[in-house]
Amino acid sequence: MQFSKLFIPTLKESPADAEVISHKLMVRAGMIRQLASGIYSILPLGLRVLRKVEQIIREEMNQIDGQEVFLPSIQPAELWIESKRWDFYGKELLRIKDRHGREFCYGPTHEEVITDIVRKEVRSYRQLPILLYQIQTKFRDEVRPRFGIMRGREFMMKDAYSFHADEKDTQHTYSQMAEAYGNIFKRCGLDFKQVQADSGTIGGSFSHEFAVLADSGEDEIGFCDSCGYASNLELAGSKPPSPSTPPATLQELKEVETPGKKSVEDIAGFLNLPARQIVKTILLENENGLVAGLVRGDHEINTIKMRNLIGCEWLQAAGEEAIAKHPGLHCGYVGPVGLDLPVYADNEISALHDFVTGANKPSAHLTGVQVKRDLKIKQFGDLRTVKANDPCPHCEGGRYQVKRGIEVGHIFILGTKYSSAMKAVYLDQQGKENAMVMGCYGIGVGRTAAAAIEQNHDDRGIVWPRNLAPFQVIVIPVNYSDEESKAACDTIYDRLRELGIETLLDDRSDRLGPKLKDADLIGIPLQIIVGPKNLAVGQVEIKIRKTNESDLRPYPRVIEDIPNILKDL
Ligand code: ATP
Ligand code: MG
């Protein structure tokens, strides 16, 4: 492709609202433009990269016998009502009405549609398993669209769904899928981790995320430095406490005046105790009302672990309205002693003695609190978020490291959640009807490309991993109107294209400086710079984008070396 014909509107400045480097560089490199909040047009250079990601995904999906489909983006409300997600999905679901007043949504995901197709067509165990995938536009009305196409409202996703006769077969496909995901992200040149994850609103029993390690990531990943266990921090298990010996005499319960002392730091300072001796009582709200969670003052409550422990649909910080319904609750002074709510406590609480809690009275706390004597705990469990350096629960001596990650893929075993709700059944060998067991598997196409930039850039621009680069080589004449230079550039360009190498020829009449800047910005792995002085002695300059190393090579012999040079990039 000739640069002059390509629509690559590069910019010197980043957009004011861009927070992360991938967003800045994608706009500056002329890959994307924003149309509305979280809604982006993908321009030619951007599309070339997305198509690369898609192609890698397609090849790996086909490799494990995935069959590509293309499903409608507009979905009828009835299906979502059947799966019980019409209400549950909330504001993220963009709801629309047609001219007859019928309700639809713009698909944020396709479990309902695919389950509807399969339940209508599949009758027998002989037709299972089935693995279908698509690469298609989704819409989610995200609360905070940001970071360009990394968290858009409209975005490209590869979503795959599998249907099985039993759990064991589902697990087989799940492992194949995990391996395929590993191959995809390796081929995309990414440094990633497969981590244990929560199944969230998609629902289901088992899931892993693929996280690209980057400081700009919205997720936190906890992984053991010794055994390799890795998990999203929202789920990472903590090691249960070793049983502690109680002191010879336990303190009595005592009420102390603590006016204005609401935070753990305040109380700890006031009573001259370490934060771990103060127990925090956190009020949360779920579909059944208020609940309380207890963690040590030096720990943070983890609502996802707590939701999983309770087994409720959702759990969030208690709102003012819910709290107001319980007159005995005084913000900053809530405590578990005599509290008339279901109380869940982190395992670490069971190892405490003589601790402090709120007194359920304004301006007062209780000291000398004991678990067995004073508290009614509905259930103990692992309810805290692990921190760096915490001991790993899966090995002896391992410690957690915590890094930020970008979730680029997510795989789930769904079990029969959708097939039961939507009656997707098959007849087994005995002629008995069973719900199909399902798995679902997503990859954000645009997010993967953006994540690649987060990991591969420098102060001059993008440094594409070779398999995602929109072009492999860019030929840059110092002066394209110089006849000899033009002839050499054209020869290189034509020959590389014959060799099947995607090549860009910068045929613009600009000076060399801006052309080099653009080449660096758009991140083409290999630059061939052709100037009259070098040509006069039969040489051209080869520059590697990643290392900025350049050397002079004999022209035209160098052309035949290019495939080899590219291999090593
Ligand atoms: P997140 O936790 O980041 O909101 P999610 O858990 O909602 O993501 P899934 O439902 O698992 O996402 O979707 C599958 C994949 O689609 C994700 O792994 C991610 O790569 C991509 N994805 C999800 N939401 C967005 C978005 N708003 N913009 C771009 N890609 C997205
Ligand atoms: Mg997810």
XYZ file of C-alpha atoms and ligand atoms in Angstrom:
601
model
C 0.000 0.000 0.000
C 1.186 3.500 -0.746
C 1.033 5.869 2.179
C -0.409 8.669 0.033
C -3.460 6.525 -0.751
C -4.019 5.259 2.769
C -6.290 7.112 5.147
C -3.999 7.415 8.189
C -4.860 10.701 9.884
C -1.954 10.860 12.366
C -1.906 13.519 15.067
C 0.871 15.213 17.047
C -1.269 15.672 20.164
C -3.216 13.124 22.185
C -6.907 13.694 22.868
C -7.456 15.539 26.152
C -9.644 12.816 27.660
C -7.220 9.963 26.961
C -5.884 8.508 30.222
C -3.982 5.476 29.024
C -1.217 5.201 26.459
C -3.057 2.786 24.153
C -5.958 5.220 23.817
C -3.593 8.112 23.137
C -1.551 6.202 20.589
C -4.506 4.644 18.794
C -5.952 8.108 18.208
C -2.593 9.664 17.331
C -1.753 6.821 14.937
C -5.055 7.414 13.119
C -6.449 4.002 14.042
C -9.664 5.098 15.751
C -11.908 8.114 16.171
C -14.590 8.635 18.792
C -18.150 9.101 17.563
C -19.859 9.298 20.967
C -18.867 8.305 24.475
C -17.553 4.724 24.297
C -18.437 4.433 20.617
C -15.588 4.414 18.118
C -15.084 4.317 14.386
C -12.266 2.025 13.385
C -10.143 3.521 10.586
C -8.123 1.518 8.027
C -4.943 1.090 10.078
C -6.963 0.126 13.154
C -9.040 -2.338 11.201
C -5.947 -4.032 9.790
C -4.811 -4.711 13.354
C -8.227 -5.891 14.567
C -8.441 -8.222 11.568
C -5.079 -9.703 12.580
C -6.391 -10.413 16.062
C -9.585 -11.868 14.593
C -7.644 -14.083 12.191
C -5.494 -15.509 14.977
C -8.647 -16.154 17.011
C -10.390 -17.803 14.032
C -7.478 -20.108 13.355
C -7.282 -21.240 16.968
C -11.061 -21.673 17.273
C -11.208 -23.695 14.055
C -8.295 -25.780 15.302
C -10.464 -27.063 18.172
C -13.438 -27.649 15.828
C -15.227 -24.404 16.588
C -17.669 -23.444 13.838
C -18.164 -19.817 12.999
C -21.644 -18.295 12.988
C -22.919 -14.741 12.850
C -25.840 -13.943 15.118
C -28.089 -10.883 15.134
C -27.058 -8.005 17.348
C -30.687 -7.077 18.097
C -32.348 -9.610 20.388
C -35.999 -9.976 21.438
C -36.813 -9.269 25.105
C -38.735 -12.565 25.420
C -35.526 -14.587 25.371
C -34.037 -12.455 28.138
C -37.205 -12.722 30.182
C -37.011 -16.498 29.794
C -33.421 -16.600 31.066
C -34.423 -14.182 33.858
C -31.788 -11.654 32.818
C -34.113 -8.952 31.444
C -34.442 -7.412 34.904
C -31.197 -8.631 36.350
C -28.875 -7.129 33.720
C -29.878 -3.609 34.719
C -28.828 -0.454 32.933
C -25.967 -2.013 31.007
C -28.548 -3.588 28.702
C -29.523 -1.151 25.957
C -33.244 -1.655 25.513
C -35.062 -0.611 22.370
C -38.590 -0.787 20.995
C -39.577 -1.414 17.410
C -42.392 0.394 15.579
C -44.917 -2.050 17.036
C -43.786 -1.298 20.565
C -42.110 -4.721 20.934
C -39.142 -4.753 23.241
C -35.652 -5.699 22.124
C -32.128 -5.202 23.349
C -28.814 -4.686 21.632
C -26.913 -7.842 22.569
C -24.270 -7.425 25.272
C -23.621 -11.182 24.959
C -25.363 -14.065 23.174
C -26.157 -16.918 25.582
C -29.904 -16.500 25.058
C -29.770 -16.397 21.264
C -27.464 -19.373 20.884
C -29.394 -21.442 23.441
C -32.582 -20.687 21.543
C -31.033 -21.907 18.297
C -29.610 -25.071 19.776
C -32.743 -26.037 21.722
C -34.753 -25.870 18.509
C -32.357 -27.976 16.456
C -30.771 -30.489 18.790
C -32.707 -33.490 20.088
C -30.260 -36.302 20.724
C -26.992 -36.903 22.550
C -25.694 -37.964 19.118
C -25.739 -34.320 18.011
C -23.577 -33.211 20.949
C -21.098 -31.667 21.628
C -21.434 -28.488 19.559
C -19.003 -25.578 19.616
C -20.102 -22.389 17.881
C -18.397 -19.011 17.823
C -18.780 -15.615 16.262
C -16.861 -12.384 16.018
C -19.351 -9.628 16.345
C -20.257 -6.224 17.748
C -21.650 -6.057 21.275
C -23.190 -3.152 23.120
C -22.992 -2.658 26.866
C -24.052 0.643 28.329
C -21.024 0.720 30.630
C -21.225 3.086 33.621
C -17.780 4.425 32.853
C -16.709 3.940 29.274
C -13.040 4.904 29.095
C -9.599 4.022 27.819
C -10.722 4.200 24.160
C -11.744 0.836 22.742
C -10.433 -0.957 25.829
C -13.673 -0.235 27.692
C -16.074 0.933 25.054
C -19.836 0.695 24.989
C -19.844 -0.746 21.497
C -17.030 -3.236 20.991
C -15.965 -6.311 19.045
C -16.037 -9.601 20.859
C -15.333 -13.171 19.915
C -17.867 -15.181 21.810
C -18.056 -18.955 21.713
C -20.612 -21.299 23.232
C -20.467 -25.035 23.714
C -23.246 -27.543 24.405
C -22.614 -30.943 25.946
C -24.301 -34.062 27.227
C -22.465 -33.931 30.537
C -20.134 -31.950 32.774
C -17.109 -34.100 31.953
C -17.381 -33.371 28.246
C -17.826 -29.668 29.029
C -14.623 -29.738 31.040
C -12.816 -31.335 28.127
C -13.818 -28.490 25.800
C -13.073 -25.978 28.564
C -9.469 -27.206 28.789
C -9.112 -27.188 25.009
C -10.444 -23.661 25.035
C -8.019 -22.591 27.767
C -5.178 -23.962 25.655
C -6.468 -22.231 22.521
C -6.680 -18.944 24.462
C -3.103 -19.429 25.588
C -2.064 -19.904 21.941
C -4.022 -16.845 20.823
C -2.478 -14.484 23.343
C 1.005 -15.933 22.782
C 0.623 -15.414 19.041
C -0.524 -11.848 19.758
C 2.837 -11.352 21.488
C 1.327 -10.670 24.916
C 2.668 -11.252 28.407
C -0.403 -12.687 30.139
C -1.592 -14.906 32.963
C -4.478 -17.328 33.148
C -6.193 -16.576 36.438
C -9.059 -18.010 38.426
C -12.050 -15.688 38.163
C -15.530 -14.945 39.377
C -18.385 -15.845 37.047
C -20.234 -12.542 37.611
C -23.548 -11.850 35.931
C -22.997 -14.450 33.195
C -23.492 -16.984 35.979
C -22.081 -20.454 36.219
C -19.769 -22.523 38.258
C -16.209 -22.264 37.062
C -14.229 -19.658 35.244
C -10.827 -18.266 34.301
C -9.720 -14.945 32.940
C -6.760 -14.192 30.728
C -5.107 -11.066 32.015
C -2.470 -9.056 30.197
C -0.076 -7.648 32.772
C 0.012 -3.854 32.559
C 0.005 -1.026 35.096
C -3.000 0.536 33.420
C -5.088 -2.636 33.967
C -8.353 -2.249 35.850
C -8.058 -5.645 37.538
C -5.688 -6.767 40.209
C -4.105 -10.181 39.871
C -2.742 -12.107 42.812
C -0.256 -14.831 42.043
C 1.998 -17.010 44.128
C 5.719 -16.492 43.616
C 6.318 -20.156 44.370
C 3.569 -22.533 43.117
C 2.206 -20.364 40.295
C -1.377 -20.222 41.614
C -2.963 -17.123 40.063
C -6.312 -15.518 40.608
C -8.165 -12.313 40.105
C -7.772 -10.531 43.435
C -11.557 -10.479 43.774
C -11.359 -14.225 44.327
C -7.784 -15.013 45.431
C -7.969 -17.284 48.458
C -6.323 -16.378 51.743
C -4.603 -18.895 53.976
C -6.768 -19.775 56.999
C -5.306 -18.495 60.299
C -3.455 -20.906 62.555
C -5.424 -21.502 65.742
C -4.386 -19.016 68.435
C -4.102 -19.690 72.163
C -6.347 -17.419 74.172
C -4.740 -15.366 76.948
C -5.062 -16.836 80.500
C -7.752 -14.355 81.441
C -10.089 -12.908 78.883
C -11.112 -9.296 79.200
C -14.656 -8.371 80.136
C -16.863 -6.499 77.708
C -16.539 -2.773 78.380
C -18.134 0.236 76.747
C -15.864 3.204 76.080
C -16.790 6.694 74.929
C -15.260 7.385 71.500
C -16.810 10.616 70.237
C -15.780 11.457 66.694
C -13.603 8.317 66.438
C -15.110 6.459 63.528
C -12.292 5.089 61.405
C -10.033 2.174 62.344
C -7.037 4.547 62.501
C -8.903 6.900 64.849
C -9.952 4.137 67.250
C -6.610 2.343 67.097
C -4.804 5.607 67.912
C -7.254 6.540 70.630
C -7.114 3.162 72.383
C -3.446 2.608 71.601
C -4.090 -0.748 69.946
C -2.920 -2.199 66.621
C -5.471 -2.038 63.779
C -5.704 -5.838 63.781
C -7.389 -5.691 67.216
C -10.182 -3.488 65.877
C -12.917 -5.409 64.061
C -14.706 -3.593 61.258
C -18.413 -4.242 60.792
C -19.405 -3.558 57.198
C -23.073 -3.200 56.309
C -24.028 -4.669 52.964
C -27.245 -5.139 51.130
C -28.509 -7.992 48.942
C -31.843 -9.105 47.500
C -32.977 -10.173 50.987
C -32.025 -7.021 52.857
C -29.111 -5.986 55.064
C -26.271 -8.238 56.180
C -23.076 -7.507 58.106
C -19.528 -8.609 57.307
C -16.684 -8.637 59.841
C -13.010 -8.252 58.996
C -9.967 -7.221 60.973
C -9.149 -3.510 60.951
C -6.040 -4.110 58.847
C -8.003 -6.099 56.237
C -10.500 -5.173 53.536
C -13.816 -6.931 53.026
C -14.247 -8.700 49.707
C -17.875 -8.486 48.603
C -17.472 -11.055 45.832
C -16.185 -13.710 48.223
C -18.942 -12.761 50.629
C -21.593 -12.964 47.899
C -20.333 -16.418 46.996
C -20.346 -17.486 50.658
C -23.905 -16.298 51.206
C -24.999 -17.590 47.803
C -27.023 -14.463 47.057
C -27.618 -12.955 43.615
C -25.935 -9.649 44.365
C -24.285 -7.852 47.264
C -23.270 -4.233 47.553
C -22.517 -1.532 50.106
C -25.730 -0.818 52.010
C -27.579 2.248 50.773
C -28.898 4.967 53.107
C -32.467 3.829 52.541
C -31.782 0.251 53.654
C -29.822 1.449 56.686
C -32.577 3.884 57.680
C -34.974 0.943 58.018
C -32.908 -0.263 61.001
C -33.030 2.478 63.650
C -30.304 0.932 65.832
C -27.546 1.389 63.262
C -25.201 4.310 63.869
C -22.752 4.944 61.089
C -19.171 4.519 62.318
C -20.298 2.800 65.525
C -21.952 -0.360 64.215
C -20.791 -3.568 65.900
C -21.722 -7.254 65.893
C -22.600 -7.569 69.592
C -26.369 -7.880 69.815
C -26.742 -6.902 66.162
C -30.029 -8.031 64.712
C -28.714 -8.876 61.223
C -27.132 -11.988 59.696
C -23.432 -11.600 60.560
C -20.717 -13.201 58.403
C -17.154 -13.135 59.656
C -13.791 -13.542 58.009
C -11.847 -16.610 59.178
C -9.210 -14.385 60.803
C -11.807 -13.141 63.311
C -11.969 -16.645 64.802
C -8.328 -16.279 65.926
C -8.910 -12.963 67.772
C -9.403 -12.323 71.500
C -9.974 -9.103 73.445
C -10.868 -7.048 70.403
C -12.761 -3.810 69.793
C -15.989 -3.271 67.871
C -18.590 -0.555 67.526
C -21.135 -0.496 70.383
C -24.250 0.196 68.251
C -24.596 3.504 70.115
C -23.495 6.894 68.907
C -19.959 7.739 70.034
C -19.180 4.426 71.742
C -17.142 1.273 71.167
C -16.837 -2.015 73.021
C -13.491 -3.382 74.184
C -12.721 -6.886 75.422
C -15.007 -8.502 72.836
C -14.713 -12.320 72.485
C -16.052 -14.337 69.541
C -17.558 -17.277 71.403
C -18.872 -15.352 74.363
C -20.267 -12.239 72.681
C -20.989 -12.840 69.008
C -23.563 -14.726 67.017
C -21.878 -15.472 63.715
C -24.038 -16.958 60.989
C -21.032 -18.238 59.061
C -17.255 -17.903 58.981
C -15.492 -17.834 55.656
C -12.690 -16.323 53.618
C -14.040 -12.803 53.272
C -11.023 -10.610 52.878
C -9.049 -9.398 49.895
C -5.500 -10.709 49.929
C -2.549 -8.323 49.813
C 0.953 -8.557 48.402
C 3.162 -10.729 50.613
C 0.230 -12.620 52.190
C 0.933 -16.360 52.401
C -0.327 -18.496 49.494
C -3.115 -20.902 50.528
C -1.999 -23.540 48.025
C 1.616 -24.178 48.991
C 4.030 -23.937 51.899
C 6.114 -20.806 52.040
C 4.787 -19.154 48.860
C 3.828 -15.482 49.029
C 1.394 -13.447 46.970
C 2.555 -10.938 44.436
C -0.020 -8.480 43.201
C 0.061 -6.932 39.735
C -2.419 -5.072 37.616
C -3.926 -6.775 34.595
C -6.233 -6.144 31.653
C -8.838 -8.857 31.209
C -8.666 -9.782 27.533
C -10.463 -13.122 27.697
C -12.830 -14.945 29.977
C -13.944 -18.576 29.887
C -16.812 -20.078 31.881
C -18.425 -23.386 32.569
C -22.053 -22.363 32.746
C -23.509 -25.716 33.776
C -27.245 -25.831 33.077
C -28.096 -22.271 34.117
C -29.372 -21.258 30.683
C -30.379 -24.661 29.363
C -32.605 -25.291 32.403
C -34.185 -21.837 32.305
C -34.720 -22.031 28.553
C -35.414 -25.765 28.315
C -32.538 -26.704 26.048
C -32.745 -30.453 26.485
C -31.571 -33.592 24.679
C -32.448 -37.276 24.903
C -29.709 -39.487 26.305
C -28.941 -43.107 25.330
C -31.749 -44.332 27.557
C -34.207 -41.938 25.939
C -34.273 -39.768 29.069
C -34.481 -35.979 28.775
C -31.585 -33.939 30.238
C -30.616 -30.290 30.228
C -27.547 -29.634 28.084
C -24.408 -28.557 29.920
C -22.930 -25.349 28.537
C -19.710 -23.392 28.415
C -19.096 -19.867 27.120
C -15.879 -18.192 26.114
C -15.196 -14.526 25.246
C -12.320 -12.441 23.934
C -12.371 -8.679 23.473
C -10.865 -8.089 20.030
C -10.277 -4.343 20.414
C -9.215 -4.730 24.018
C -6.605 -7.285 22.983
C -5.147 -4.877 20.416
C -5.174 -2.059 22.979
C -3.548 -4.305 25.584
C -0.813 -5.103 23.065
C -0.050 -1.382 22.837
C -0.024 -1.043 26.628
C 2.759 -3.618 26.678
C 4.544 -2.551 23.520
C 5.232 1.141 23.112
C 7.896 3.752 23.761
C 7.992 7.529 23.809
C 7.926 7.607 20.008
C 4.819 5.492 19.568
C 3.527 1.976 19.118
C 5.893 -0.991 18.764
C 3.638 -3.665 17.292
C 4.286 -7.304 18.072
C 4.948 -8.696 14.614
C 1.756 -10.759 14.328
C -0.460 -7.756 15.038
C 1.436 -5.173 12.982
C -0.748 -3.584 10.286
C 2.248 -3.833 7.931
C 5.493 -5.698 8.461
C 7.746 -3.326 6.580
C 7.686 0.351 5.703
C 9.875 1.652 2.888
C 10.833 5.280 3.479
C 12.561 7.263 0.729
C 14.573 10.264 1.872
C 13.379 11.927 -1.310
C 10.873 10.081 -3.474
C 11.282 12.530 -6.332
C 14.894 11.488 -6.711
C 14.731 9.094 -9.660
C 17.181 6.504 -8.414
C 15.690 6.475 -4.926
C 12.219 6.068 -6.399
C 13.356 3.179 -8.572
C 14.997 1.432 -5.618
C 11.974 1.988 -3.364
C 9.598 0.700 -6.002
C 11.759 -2.364 -6.581
C 11.924 -3.145 -2.859
C 8.199 -2.532 -2.490
C 7.216 -4.723 -5.443
C 9.570 -7.547 -4.524
C 8.494 -7.640 -0.853
C 4.893 -7.782 -1.937
C 5.724 -10.666 -4.246
C 7.253 -12.386 -1.219
C 3.905 -11.981 0.546
C 5.180 -9.373 3.014
C 2.737 -6.608 3.886
C 4.628 -3.496 2.933
C 3.860 0.186 3.145
C 5.639 2.603 0.824
C 5.856 6.163 2.119
C 5.545 7.869 -1.246
C 4.594 11.231 0.253
C 6.531 14.318 -0.698
C 7.110 15.268 2.973
C 10.545 15.745 4.457
C 12.264 12.722 5.991
C 11.743 13.856 9.627
C 7.939 13.754 9.673
C 7.942 10.513 7.690
C 10.226 8.838 10.238
C 8.070 10.185 13.061
C 4.941 8.710 11.487
C 6.673 5.375 10.885
C 7.702 5.251 14.544
C 4.241 6.318 15.717
C 2.338 3.661 13.776
C 4.837 1.070 14.922
C 5.756 -0.913 11.793
C 8.400 -3.464 12.949
C 10.917 -2.909 10.130
C 11.844 0.327 8.372
C 13.874 0.456 5.171
C 15.239 3.939 4.617
C 16.398 4.675 1.087
C 18.537 7.775 0.449
C 20.634 8.946 -2.489
C 23.897 9.030 -0.497
C 23.652 5.430 0.666
C 22.325 4.266 -2.676
C 25.314 5.799 -4.432
C 27.473 3.254 -2.580
C 24.910 0.465 -3.113
C 23.386 0.522 0.336
C 20.086 1.087 2.145
C 19.420 1.536 5.859
C 17.500 -1.124 7.790
C 16.026 0.024 11.091
C 14.332 -2.113 13.687
C 11.493 -0.232 15.350
C 11.688 -2.059 18.644
C 15.377 -1.526 19.366
C 15.947 1.520 17.185
C 19.036 -0.301 15.877
C 19.911 0.431 12.301
C 22.532 -0.762 9.909
C 23.458 -0.416 6.292
C 22.852 -3.351 3.986
C 23.788 -3.936 0.349
C 21.041 -3.132 -2.096
C 19.364 -5.029 -3.765
C 20.674 -8.171 -2.032
C 19.079 -7.131 1.249
C 15.582 -7.684 -0.151
C 15.958 -11.422 -0.052
C 17.136 -11.214 3.606
C 13.993 -9.409 4.798
C 11.889 -12.542 5.499
C 14.687 -13.789 7.767
C 15.104 -10.474 9.541
C 11.343 -10.362 10.176
C 11.355 -13.853 11.638
C 13.485 -12.685 14.532
C 11.374 -9.641 15.364
P -15.097 -6.401 32.465
O -14.970 -7.097 33.783
O -13.817 -5.820 31.960
O -16.243 -5.456 32.371
P -16.662 -8.543 31.590
O -16.349 -9.519 32.646
O -17.898 -7.794 31.642
O -15.457 -7.523 31.431
P -17.079 -10.646 29.669
O -18.543 -10.630 29.774
O -16.319 -11.765 30.257
O -16.492 -9.254 30.187
O -16.696 -10.416 28.147
C -15.693 -11.127 27.447
C -14.577 -10.216 26.984
O -15.059 -9.085 26.270
C -13.762 -9.619 28.115
O -12.791 -10.533 28.554
C -13.152 -8.398 27.452
O -11.976 -8.743 26.748
C -14.207 -7.976 26.462
N -14.975 -6.835 26.969
C -15.910 -6.833 27.933
N -16.406 -5.606 28.123
C -15.772 -4.795 27.234
C -15.856 -3.402 26.929
N -16.695 -2.613 27.566
N -15.043 -2.908 25.964
C -14.185 -3.710 25.304
N -14.065 -5.027 25.547
C -14.844 -5.576 26.493
Mg -15.267 -10.952 32.798
